[in-house]
PDB file of C-alpha atoms and ligand atoms in Angstrom:
ATOM      1  CA  UNK H   1      -1.765  19.476 -30.307  1.00 58.00           C
ATOM      2  CA  UNK H   2       2.225  19.250 -28.845  1.00 69.00           C
ATOM      3  CA  UNK H   3       4.502  19.747 -31.274  1.00 84.00           C
ATOM      4  CA  UNK H   4       7.195  16.820 -30.969  1.00 90.00           C
ATOM      5  CA  UNK H   5      10.342  19.070 -30.402  1.00 91.00           C
ATOM      6  CA  UNK H   6       9.238  19.721 -27.291  1.00 93.00           C
ATOM      7  CA  UNK H   7       7.650  16.782 -26.135  1.00 95.00           C
ATOM      8  CA  UNK H   8      11.522  15.300 -26.944  1.00 96.00           C
ATOM      9  CA  UNK H   9      12.869  18.362 -24.761  1.00 96.00           C
ATOM     10  CA  UNK H  10      10.615  17.127 -21.800  1.00 97.00           C
ATOM     11  CA  UNK H  11      11.323  13.271 -22.033  1.00 97.00           C
ATOM     12  CA  UNK H  12      15.016  14.518 -22.473  1.00 97.00           C
ATOM     13  CA  UNK H  13      14.852  17.107 -18.887  1.00 98.00           C
ATOM     14  CA  UNK H  14      13.526  13.402 -17.335  1.00 98.00           C
ATOM     15  CA  UNK H  15      15.912  11.518 -18.251  1.00 98.00           C
ATOM     16  CA  UNK H  16      19.051  13.553 -17.340  1.00 97.00           C
ATOM     17  CA  UNK H  17      17.144  13.661 -13.724  1.00 98.00           C
ATOM     18  CA  UNK H  18      17.555   9.635 -13.570  1.00 97.00           C
ATOM     19  CA  UNK H  19      14.129   9.022 -15.367  1.00 97.00           C
ATOM     20  CA  UNK H  20      13.992   5.336 -16.569  1.00 94.00           C
ATOM     21  CA  UNK H  21      10.383   5.962 -18.085  1.00 95.00           C
ATOM     22  CA  UNK H  22      10.750   9.300 -18.669  1.00 97.00           C
ATOM     23  CA  UNK H  23       8.258   9.201 -21.584  1.00 96.00           C
ATOM     24  CA  UNK H  24       5.921   7.230 -20.358  1.00 97.00           C
ATOM     25  CA  UNK H  25       6.336   9.474 -17.442  1.00 98.00           C
ATOM     26  CA  UNK H  26       5.314  12.523 -19.936  1.00 97.00           C
ATOM     27  CA  UNK H  27       2.389  11.049 -20.912  1.00 97.00           C
ATOM     28  CA  UNK H  28       0.725  10.788 -17.259  1.00 97.00           C
ATOM     29  CA  UNK H  29       1.506  14.278 -16.980  1.00 97.00           C
ATOM     30  CA  UNK H  30      -0.026  15.484 -20.479  1.00 96.00           C
ATOM     31  CA  UNK H  31      -2.790  13.836 -19.262  1.00 96.00           C
ATOM     32  CA  UNK H  32      -2.995  15.980 -16.471  1.00 96.00           C
ATOM     33  CA  UNK H  33      -1.999  19.500 -17.099  1.00 96.00           C
ATOM     34  CA  UNK H  34      -4.547  21.751 -18.991  1.00 92.00           C
ATOM     35  CA  UNK H  35      -1.553  23.387 -20.625  1.00 93.00           C
ATOM     36  CA  UNK H  36       1.833  24.047 -21.754  1.00 94.00           C
ATOM     37  CA  UNK H  37       3.113  25.682 -18.531  1.00 96.00           C
ATOM     38  CA  UNK H  38       1.337  23.185 -16.306  1.00 97.00           C
ATOM     39  CA  UNK H  39       3.179  20.538 -18.336  1.00 97.00           C
ATOM     40  CA  UNK H  40       6.414  22.334 -17.255  1.00 97.00           C
ATOM     41  CA  UNK H  41       5.748  22.367 -14.055  1.00 98.00           C
ATOM     42  CA  UNK H  42       4.682  18.871 -13.615  1.00 98.00           C
ATOM     43  CA  UNK H  43       8.060  17.999 -15.356  1.00 98.00           C
ATOM     44  CA  UNK H  44      10.058  20.088 -13.503  1.00 98.00           C
ATOM     45  CA  UNK H  45       8.670  18.404 -10.031  1.00 98.00           C
ATOM     46  CA  UNK H  46       9.002  15.072 -11.727  1.00 98.00           C
ATOM     47  CA  UNK H  47      12.871  15.984 -12.719  1.00 98.00           C
ATOM     48  CA  UNK H  48      13.241  16.951  -9.126  1.00 98.00           C
ATOM     49  CA  UNK H  49      12.302  13.106  -8.473  1.00 98.00           C
ATOM     50  CA  UNK H  50       9.313  13.873  -6.684  1.00 98.00           C
ATOM     51  CA  UNK H  51       6.997  11.366  -6.974  1.00 98.00           C
ATOM     52  CA  UNK H  52       4.717  11.154 -10.110  1.00 98.00           C
ATOM     53  CA  UNK H  53       1.624   9.922  -7.718  1.00 98.00           C
ATOM     54  CA  UNK H  54       2.037  13.057  -5.572  1.00 98.00           C
ATOM     55  CA  UNK H  55       2.358  15.443  -8.516  1.00 98.00           C
ATOM     56  CA  UNK H  56      -0.843  13.784  -9.983  1.00 98.00           C
ATOM     57  CA  UNK H  57      -2.917  13.726  -6.839  1.00 98.00           C
ATOM     58  CA  UNK H  58      -3.868  10.086  -7.034  1.00 96.00           C
ATOM     59  CA  UNK H  59      -2.889   6.449  -8.004  1.00 97.00           C
ATOM     60  CA  UNK H  60      -5.357   3.688  -9.307  1.00 97.00           C
ATOM     61  CA  UNK H  61      -4.859   0.250  -7.300  1.00 98.00           C
ATOM     62  CA  UNK H  62      -6.653  -2.915  -7.897  1.00 98.00           C
ATOM     63  CA  UNK H  63      -9.893  -1.128  -9.147  1.00 97.00           C
ATOM     64  CA  UNK H  64     -10.065   1.673  -7.437  1.00 98.00           C
ATOM     65  CA  UNK H  65      -8.903   5.396  -8.284  1.00 97.00           C
ATOM     66  CA  UNK H  66      -7.364   6.921  -5.015  1.00 98.00           C
ATOM     67  CA  UNK H  67      -5.517   9.640  -3.561  1.00 98.00           C
ATOM     68  CA  UNK H  68      -2.750  10.240  -2.660  1.00 98.00           C
ATOM     69  CA  UNK H  69      -0.658  12.916  -0.995  1.00 98.00           C
ATOM     70  CA  UNK H  70       2.809  13.267   0.726  1.00 98.00           C
ATOM     71  CA  UNK H  71       0.509  11.583   3.785  1.00 98.00           C
ATOM     72  CA  UNK H  72       0.425   8.359   2.879  1.00 98.00           C
ATOM     73  CA  UNK H  73       2.296   5.163   1.061  1.00 98.00           C
ATOM     74  CA  UNK H  74       2.043   5.490  -2.581  1.00 98.00           C
ATOM     75  CA  UNK H  75       0.131   1.975  -3.273  1.00 98.00           C
ATOM     76  CA  UNK H  76       2.115  -0.191  -5.271  1.00 97.00           C
ATOM     77  CA  UNK H  77       1.799  -2.663  -7.850  1.00 97.00           C
ATOM     78  CA  UNK H  78       2.750  -5.267  -5.804  1.00 97.00           C
ATOM     79  CA  UNK H  79       0.594  -4.926  -2.892  1.00 98.00           C
ATOM     80  CA  UNK H  80      -2.012  -6.480  -4.551  1.00 98.00           C
ATOM     81  CA  UNK H  81      -0.878  -9.813  -4.281  1.00 98.00           C
ATOM     82  CA  UNK H  82      -2.003  -9.176  -1.363  1.00 98.00           C
ATOM     83  CA  UNK H  83      -5.704  -8.381  -2.596  1.00 98.00           C
ATOM     84  CA  UNK H  84      -5.087 -11.659  -4.561  1.00 98.00           C
ATOM     85  CA  UNK H  85      -4.441 -13.776  -1.570  1.00 98.00           C
ATOM     86  CA  UNK H  86      -6.447 -13.125   0.732  1.00 98.00           C
ATOM     87  CA  UNK H  87      -9.634 -13.746  -2.647  1.00 97.00           C
ATOM     88  CA  UNK H  88      -8.130 -16.640  -3.521  1.00 96.00           C
ATOM     89  CA  UNK H  89      -7.831 -18.020   0.019  1.00 94.00           C
ATOM     90  CA  UNK H  90     -12.046 -17.062   1.293  1.00 94.00           C
ATOM     91  CA  UNK H  91     -14.106 -17.710  -1.706  1.00 85.00           C
ATOM     92  CA  UNK H  92     -17.869 -17.082  -0.279  1.00 86.00           C
ATOM     93  CA  UNK H  93     -17.791 -14.077  -1.837  1.00 89.00           C
ATOM     94  CA  UNK H  94     -21.175 -12.629   0.056  1.00 93.00           C
ATOM     95  CA  UNK H  95     -20.195 -13.621   3.469  1.00 93.00           C
ATOM     96  CA  UNK H  96     -20.813 -10.660   6.360  1.00 96.00           C
ATOM     97  CA  UNK H  97     -16.908 -11.051   6.764  1.00 97.00           C
ATOM     98  CA  UNK H  98     -15.335  -8.501   9.123  1.00 98.00           C
ATOM     99  CA  UNK H  99     -12.149  -7.112   8.302  1.00 98.00           C
ATOM    100  CA  UNK H 100      -9.288  -5.092  10.276  1.00 98.00           C
ATOM    101  CA  UNK H 101      -6.474  -3.254   8.262  1.00 98.00           C
ATOM    102  CA  UNK H 102      -3.745  -2.323  10.070  1.00 98.00           C
ATOM    103  CA  UNK H 103      -1.476   0.242   9.125  1.00 98.00           C
ATOM    104  CA  UNK H 104      -4.126   1.409   6.003  1.00 98.00           C
ATOM    105  CA  UNK H 105      -2.898   3.810   5.140  1.00 98.00           C
ATOM    106  CA  UNK H 106      -4.278   4.802   2.013  1.00 98.00           C
ATOM    107  CA  UNK H 107      -6.866   2.572   2.490  1.00 98.00           C
ATOM    108  CA  UNK H 108      -5.700   0.369  -0.698  1.00 98.00           C
ATOM    109  CA  UNK H 109      -5.910  -3.124   0.942  1.00 98.00           C
ATOM    110  CA  UNK H 110      -8.712  -2.443   2.848  1.00 98.00           C
ATOM    111  CA  UNK H 111     -10.930  -0.537   0.023  1.00 98.00           C
ATOM    112  CA  UNK H 112      -9.684  -3.241  -2.559  1.00 98.00           C
ATOM    113  CA  UNK H 113     -11.414  -5.937  -0.424  1.00 98.00           C
ATOM    114  CA  UNK H 114     -15.114  -4.271   0.574  1.00 98.00           C
ATOM    115  CA  UNK H 115     -15.070  -3.941  -3.040  1.00 98.00           C
ATOM    116  CA  UNK H 116     -14.885  -7.476  -3.889  1.00 97.00           C
ATOM    117  CA  UNK H 117     -16.393  -8.555  -1.265  1.00 98.00           C
ATOM    118  CA  UNK H 118     -20.413  -7.012  -0.887  1.00 97.00           C
ATOM    119  CA  UNK H 119     -21.672  -7.653   2.646  1.00 97.00           C
ATOM    120  CA  UNK H 120     -17.939  -7.562   4.337  1.00 98.00           C
ATOM    121  CA  UNK H 121     -16.982  -4.349   6.655  1.00 98.00           C
ATOM    122  CA  UNK H 122     -14.314  -3.056   7.321  1.00 98.00           C
ATOM    123  CA  UNK H 123     -11.912  -1.197   9.291  1.00 98.00           C
ATOM    124  CA  UNK H 124      -9.064   1.167   8.888  1.00 98.00           C
ATOM    125  CA  UNK H 125      -6.363   1.609  11.670  1.00 98.00           C
ATOM    126  CA  UNK H 126      -3.272   4.066  10.956  1.00 98.00           C
ATOM    127  CA  UNK H 127      -0.806   5.731  13.174  1.00 98.00           C
ATOM    128  CA  UNK H 128      -1.044   9.044  11.591  1.00 98.00           C
ATOM    129  CA  UNK H 129      -4.245  11.283  11.462  1.00 98.00           C
ATOM    130  CA  UNK H 130      -3.725  12.691   8.196  1.00 98.00           C
ATOM    131  CA  UNK H 131      -2.884  10.030   6.527  1.00 98.00           C
ATOM    132  CA  UNK H 132      -6.827   7.974   7.950  1.00 98.00           C
ATOM    133  CA  UNK H 133      -8.192  11.511   5.904  1.00 98.00           C
ATOM    134  CA  UNK H 134      -6.606  10.419   2.989  1.00 98.00           C
ATOM    135  CA  UNK H 135      -7.916   7.016   4.000  1.00 98.00           C
ATOM    136  CA  UNK H 136     -11.795   8.193   4.984  1.00 98.00           C
ATOM    137  CA  UNK H 137     -11.851  10.376   1.248  1.00 98.00           C
ATOM    138  CA  UNK H 138     -10.954   7.400  -0.387  1.00 98.00           C
ATOM    139  CA  UNK H 139     -14.300   5.547   0.804  1.00 98.00           C
ATOM    140  CA  UNK H 140     -16.132   7.718  -0.371  1.00 98.00           C
ATOM    141  CA  UNK H 141     -14.371   8.755  -3.362  1.00 98.00           C
ATOM    142  CA  UNK H 142     -15.193   4.517  -4.262  1.00 98.00           C
ATOM    143  CA  UNK H 143     -18.189   4.193  -2.521  1.00 98.00           C
ATOM    144  CA  UNK H 144     -17.782   2.410   0.568  1.00 98.00           C
ATOM    145  CA  UNK H 145     -17.724   4.553   3.013  1.00 98.00           C
ATOM    146  CA  UNK H 146     -20.923   2.417   4.493  1.00 98.00           C
ATOM    147  CA  UNK H 147     -19.276  -0.437   5.279  1.00 98.00           C
ATOM    148  CA  UNK H 148     -15.546   1.541   5.751  1.00 98.00           C
ATOM    149  CA  UNK H 149     -14.553   2.856   9.334  1.00 98.00           C
ATOM    150  CA  UNK H 150     -11.770   4.090  10.265  1.00 98.00           C
ATOM    151  CA  UNK H 151      -9.416   4.630  13.537  1.00 97.00           C
ATOM    152  CA  UNK H 152      -6.337   6.432  14.916  1.00 98.00           C
ATOM    153  CA  UNK H 153      -4.597   3.384  16.424  1.00 97.00           C
ATOM    154  CA  UNK H 154      -1.008   2.053  17.610  1.00 96.00           C
ATOM    155  CA  UNK H 155      -1.655  -1.205  15.268  1.00 97.00           C
ATOM    156  CA  UNK H 156      -4.375  -3.777  17.277  1.00 96.00           C
ATOM    157  CA  UNK H 157      -3.776  -1.902  20.635  1.00 95.00           C
ATOM    158  CA  UNK H 158      -8.124  -1.725  21.360  1.00 92.00           C
ATOM    159  CA  UNK H 159      -9.079  -3.797  18.987  1.00 97.00           C
ATOM    160  CA  UNK H 160     -11.173  -6.499  21.080  1.00 97.00           C
ATOM    161  CA  UNK H 161      -9.947 -10.580  21.284  1.00 98.00           C
ATOM    162  CA  UNK H 162     -11.621 -12.828  18.413  1.00 98.00           C
ATOM    163  CA  UNK H 163     -13.229 -10.323  16.685  1.00 98.00           C
ATOM    164  CA  UNK H 164     -12.500 -10.204  13.299  1.00 98.00           C
ATOM    165  CA  UNK H 165     -12.380 -12.691  10.190  1.00 98.00           C
ATOM    166  CA  UNK H 166      -9.437 -11.711   8.318  1.00 98.00           C
ATOM    167  CA  UNK H 167      -6.270  -9.271   9.308  1.00 98.00           C
ATOM    168  CA  UNK H 168      -4.804  -7.800   6.667  1.00 98.00           C
ATOM    169  CA  UNK H 169      -1.462  -5.407   6.705  1.00 98.00           C
ATOM    170  CA  UNK H 170       1.428  -4.241   5.093  1.00 98.00           C
ATOM    171  CA  UNK H 171       3.410  -2.503   8.323  1.00 98.00           C
ATOM    172  CA  UNK H 172       6.948  -1.091   7.292  1.00 98.00           C
ATOM    173  CA  UNK H 173       9.088  -3.608   7.098  1.00 98.00           C
ATOM    174  CA  UNK H 174      12.581  -1.628   5.344  1.00 98.00           C
ATOM    175  CA  UNK H 175      15.817  -1.957   7.442  1.00 96.00           C
ATOM    176  CA  UNK H 176      16.922   1.120   8.479  1.00 95.00           C
ATOM    177  CA  UNK H 177      19.953   1.405   6.839  1.00 95.00           C
ATOM    178  CA  UNK H 178      18.395   0.246   3.774  1.00 96.00           C
ATOM    179  CA  UNK H 179      16.108   3.127   3.425  1.00 95.00           C
ATOM    180  CA  UNK H 180      19.050   4.974   2.574  1.00 94.00           C
ATOM    181  CA  UNK H 181      19.937   4.037  -0.518  1.00 96.00           C
ATOM    182  CA  UNK H 182      16.120   3.881  -1.793  1.00 96.00           C
ATOM    183  CA  UNK H 183      15.447   5.530  -4.727  1.00 96.00           C
ATOM    184  CA  UNK H 184      14.988   9.790  -3.510  1.00 97.00           C
ATOM    185  CA  UNK H 185      11.513   9.124  -5.116  1.00 97.00           C
ATOM    186  CA  UNK H 186      10.401   7.114  -1.878  1.00 97.00           C
ATOM    187  CA  UNK H 187      13.943   8.459   0.616  1.00 96.00           C
ATOM    188  CA  UNK H 188      12.935  11.859  -0.023  1.00 97.00           C
ATOM    189  CA  UNK H 189       9.025  11.712  -0.786  1.00 98.00           C
ATOM    190  CA  UNK H 190       7.417   9.344   1.100  1.00 98.00           C
ATOM    191  CA  UNK H 191       6.412   9.152   4.681  1.00 97.00           C
ATOM    192  CA  UNK H 192       8.827   7.307   6.957  1.00 96.00           C
ATOM    193  CA  UNK H 193       6.855   6.059   9.457  1.00 96.00           C
ATOM    194  CA  UNK H 194       4.970   3.561   6.363  1.00 97.00           C
ATOM    195  CA  UNK H 195       8.525   2.145   5.307  1.00 97.00           C
ATOM    196  CA  UNK H 196      11.199   2.081   8.602  1.00 96.00           C
ATOM    197  CA  UNK H 197      11.002  -1.689   9.533  1.00 96.00           C
ATOM    198  CA  UNK H 198      13.592  -0.880  12.553  1.00 96.00           C
ATOM    199  CA  UNK H 199      17.247  -2.417  12.421  1.00 94.00           C
ATOM    200  CA  UNK H 200      16.539  -5.786   9.837  1.00 94.00           C
ATOM    201  CA  UNK H 201      13.543  -4.462   8.792  1.00 96.00           C
ATOM    202  CA  UNK H 202      11.104  -6.954  11.060  1.00 97.00           C
ATOM    203  CA  UNK H 203      10.848  -4.851  14.340  1.00 95.00           C
ATOM    204  CA  UNK H 204       6.504  -4.266  13.189  1.00 97.00           C
ATOM    205  CA  UNK H 205       5.800  -7.972  12.467  1.00 98.00           C
ATOM    206  CA  UNK H 206       7.198  -9.214  16.108  1.00 97.00           C
ATOM    207  CA  UNK H 207       4.249  -6.674  17.735  1.00 96.00           C
ATOM    208  CA  UNK H 208       1.961  -7.510  14.986  1.00 98.00           C
ATOM    209  CA  UNK H 209       1.730 -10.877  13.941  1.00 98.00           C
ATOM    210  CA  UNK H 210       0.982 -11.911  17.960  1.00 98.00           C
ATOM    211  CA  UNK H 211      -1.475  -9.349  17.744  1.00 98.00           C
ATOM    212  CA  UNK H 212      -3.517 -10.175  14.542  1.00 98.00           C
ATOM    213  CA  UNK H 213      -3.497 -13.746  16.745  1.00 98.00           C
ATOM    214  CA  UNK H 214      -5.435 -12.418  19.105  1.00 98.00           C
ATOM    215  CA  UNK H 215      -7.559 -10.107  17.443  1.00 98.00           C
ATOM    216  CA  UNK H 216      -9.164 -12.989  15.041  1.00 98.00           C
ATOM    217  CA  UNK H 217     -11.383 -15.056  15.475  1.00 98.00           C
ATOM    218  CA  UNK H 218     -10.824 -18.791  15.583  1.00 98.00           C
ATOM    219  CA  UNK H 219     -11.217 -20.450  11.884  1.00 97.00           C
ATOM    220  CA  UNK H 220      -9.787 -16.151  10.803  1.00 98.00           C
ATOM    221  CA  UNK H 221      -7.309 -15.362   8.240  1.00 98.00           C
ATOM    222  CA  UNK H 222      -4.020 -13.112   8.551  1.00 98.00           C
ATOM    223  CA  UNK H 223      -2.077 -11.678   5.693  1.00 98.00           C
ATOM    224  CA  UNK H 224       0.434  -9.575   5.690  1.00 98.00           C
ATOM    225  CA  UNK H 225       2.673  -7.847   3.170  1.00 98.00           C
ATOM    226  CA  UNK H 226       6.780  -8.343   3.504  1.00 98.00           C
ATOM    227  CA  UNK H 227      10.510  -7.521   2.163  1.00 97.00           C
ATOM    228  CA  UNK H 228      11.556  -9.609  -1.149  1.00 96.00           C
ATOM    229  CA  UNK H 229      14.071 -11.600   1.464  1.00 96.00           C
ATOM    230  CA  UNK H 230      12.174 -11.807   4.828  1.00 98.00           C
ATOM    231  CA  UNK H 231       9.981 -15.062   3.863  1.00 98.00           C
ATOM    232  CA  UNK H 232      11.989 -17.366   5.900  1.00 98.00           C
ATOM    233  CA  UNK H 233      12.082 -14.733   9.039  1.00 98.00           C
ATOM    234  CA  UNK H 234       7.964 -13.790   9.107  1.00 98.00           C
ATOM    235  CA  UNK H 235       7.037 -17.351   8.259  1.00 98.00           C
ATOM    236  CA  UNK H 236       8.906 -18.401  11.643  1.00 98.00           C
ATOM    237  CA  UNK H 237       7.391 -15.944  13.234  1.00 98.00           C
ATOM    238  CA  UNK H 238       4.020 -16.433  12.720  1.00 98.00           C
ATOM    239  CA  UNK H 239       4.599 -20.238  13.813  1.00 98.00           C
ATOM    240  CA  UNK H 240       5.647 -18.769  16.741  1.00 98.00           C
ATOM    241  CA  UNK H 241       2.648 -16.654  17.500  1.00 98.00           C
ATOM    242  CA  UNK H 242       0.438 -19.430  17.068  1.00 98.00           C
ATOM    243  CA  UNK H 243      -0.616 -19.710  12.900  1.00 98.00           C
ATOM    244  CA  UNK H 244      -1.512 -22.457  10.780  1.00 98.00           C
ATOM    245  CA  UNK H 245      -1.427 -23.149   7.399  1.00 98.00           C
ATOM    246  CA  UNK H 246       1.197 -20.680   7.051  1.00 98.00           C
ATOM    247  CA  UNK H 247       1.764 -20.052   3.304  1.00 98.00           C
ATOM    248  CA  UNK H 248       3.654 -17.327   1.077  1.00 98.00           C
ATOM    249  CA  UNK H 249       2.810 -15.652  -2.212  1.00 98.00           C
ATOM    250  CA  UNK H 250       5.008 -14.138  -4.805  1.00 98.00           C
ATOM    251  CA  UNK H 251       4.209 -11.502  -6.360  1.00 97.00           C
ATOM    252  CA  UNK H 252       4.466 -10.621 -10.310  1.00 94.00           C
ATOM    253  CA  UNK H 253       7.783 -10.256 -10.522  1.00 95.00           C
ATOM    254  CA  UNK H 254       8.083 -13.482  -8.689  1.00 97.00           C
ATOM    255  CA  UNK H 255       9.778 -12.012  -5.723  1.00 97.00           C
ATOM    256  CA  UNK H 256       8.406 -13.616  -1.938  1.00 98.00           C
ATOM    257  CA  UNK H 257       5.554 -10.797  -1.395  1.00 98.00           C
ATOM    258  CA  UNK H 258       2.622 -12.238   0.958  1.00 98.00           C
ATOM    259  CA  UNK H 259       3.139 -14.410   4.060  1.00 98.00           C
ATOM    260  CA  UNK H 260      -0.681 -15.913   5.301  1.00 98.00           C
ATOM    261  CA  UNK H 261      -1.678 -17.855   7.807  1.00 98.00           C
ATOM    262  CA  UNK H 262      -5.220 -19.329   9.469  1.00 98.00           C
ATOM    263  CA  UNK H 263      -6.242 -18.920  13.237  1.00 98.00           C
ATOM    264  CA  UNK H 264      -6.931 -22.383  14.307  1.00 97.00           C
TER     265      UNK H 264
HETATM  266  N1  LIG W   1       7.357  -1.559  -0.852  1.00 69.02           N
HETATM  267  C1  LIG W   1       7.816  -0.708  -0.730  1.00 69.02           C
HETATM  268  C2  LIG W   1       8.930  -0.452  -1.060  1.00 69.02           C
HETATM  269  O1  LIG W   1       9.933  -1.032  -1.396  1.00 69.02           O
HETATM  270  C3  LIG W   1       7.488  -0.854   1.089  1.00 69.02           C
HETATM  271  C4  LIG W   1       6.515  -1.210   1.561  1.00 69.02           C
HETATM  272  C5  LIG W   1       6.503  -1.045   3.206  1.00 69.02           C
HETATM  273  O2  LIG W   1       7.628  -1.026   3.680  1.00 69.02           O
HETATM  274  N2  LIG W   1       5.438  -1.469   4.124  1.00 69.02           N
HETATM  275  O3  LIG W   1       9.397   0.542  -1.059  1.00 69.02           O
END
């Protein structure tokens, strides 16, 4: 039994480091730590603004439990909007869909989709070998490795034309200058390569959207996560790439978060 005074001290330590959700973070730490010494160590790490996901080593996403390290972007709740969008637009739950996730990171999006569609198979692509190692572990951990393949690659380079039913991505979309203004958890601890979208945050979409169009079958769909202020620009890029039925979905906070479209 941990006494209240000690708990209050840990919460105060976290609060004075600028952590708003101090009590909640402490609750997670208490569940993970074996003893008081371990709690002390974890609280000190958290007070230095290391992300809770790195300290705990995992993060829930959708219905999955995912391993997380500094090599991958920690899956965000907002990204579940992307999973929901795909589920709404593709209602044939049992279809043998062929999916690819470009810049898969922890594998979060791909694995969530595969967990919902029992006959779908998927490919997770990432330029980072160390990210792919985590994604593979996550496939095994969530019993999806028989339907998930992973390969290194630069976006859709080397992927055949007209080969996919669904192409998804949460590419880096933060404007480089904005990146410097984000919380230290993101700015100092998360992989830049997963966040930095160039001068206005749109660099990757310019390459990626025409590539998604190319690799999709006719009638195939794409869905990409976007920054809250990028909807107009990315819908225009999707149209320019040839997509039809372009739609915008909002996250739980009401912000524009996902652009989707159909290859006619
Ligand atoms: N939503 C993430 C953040 O705010 C950014 C993810 C991305 O660039 N794809 O930190």
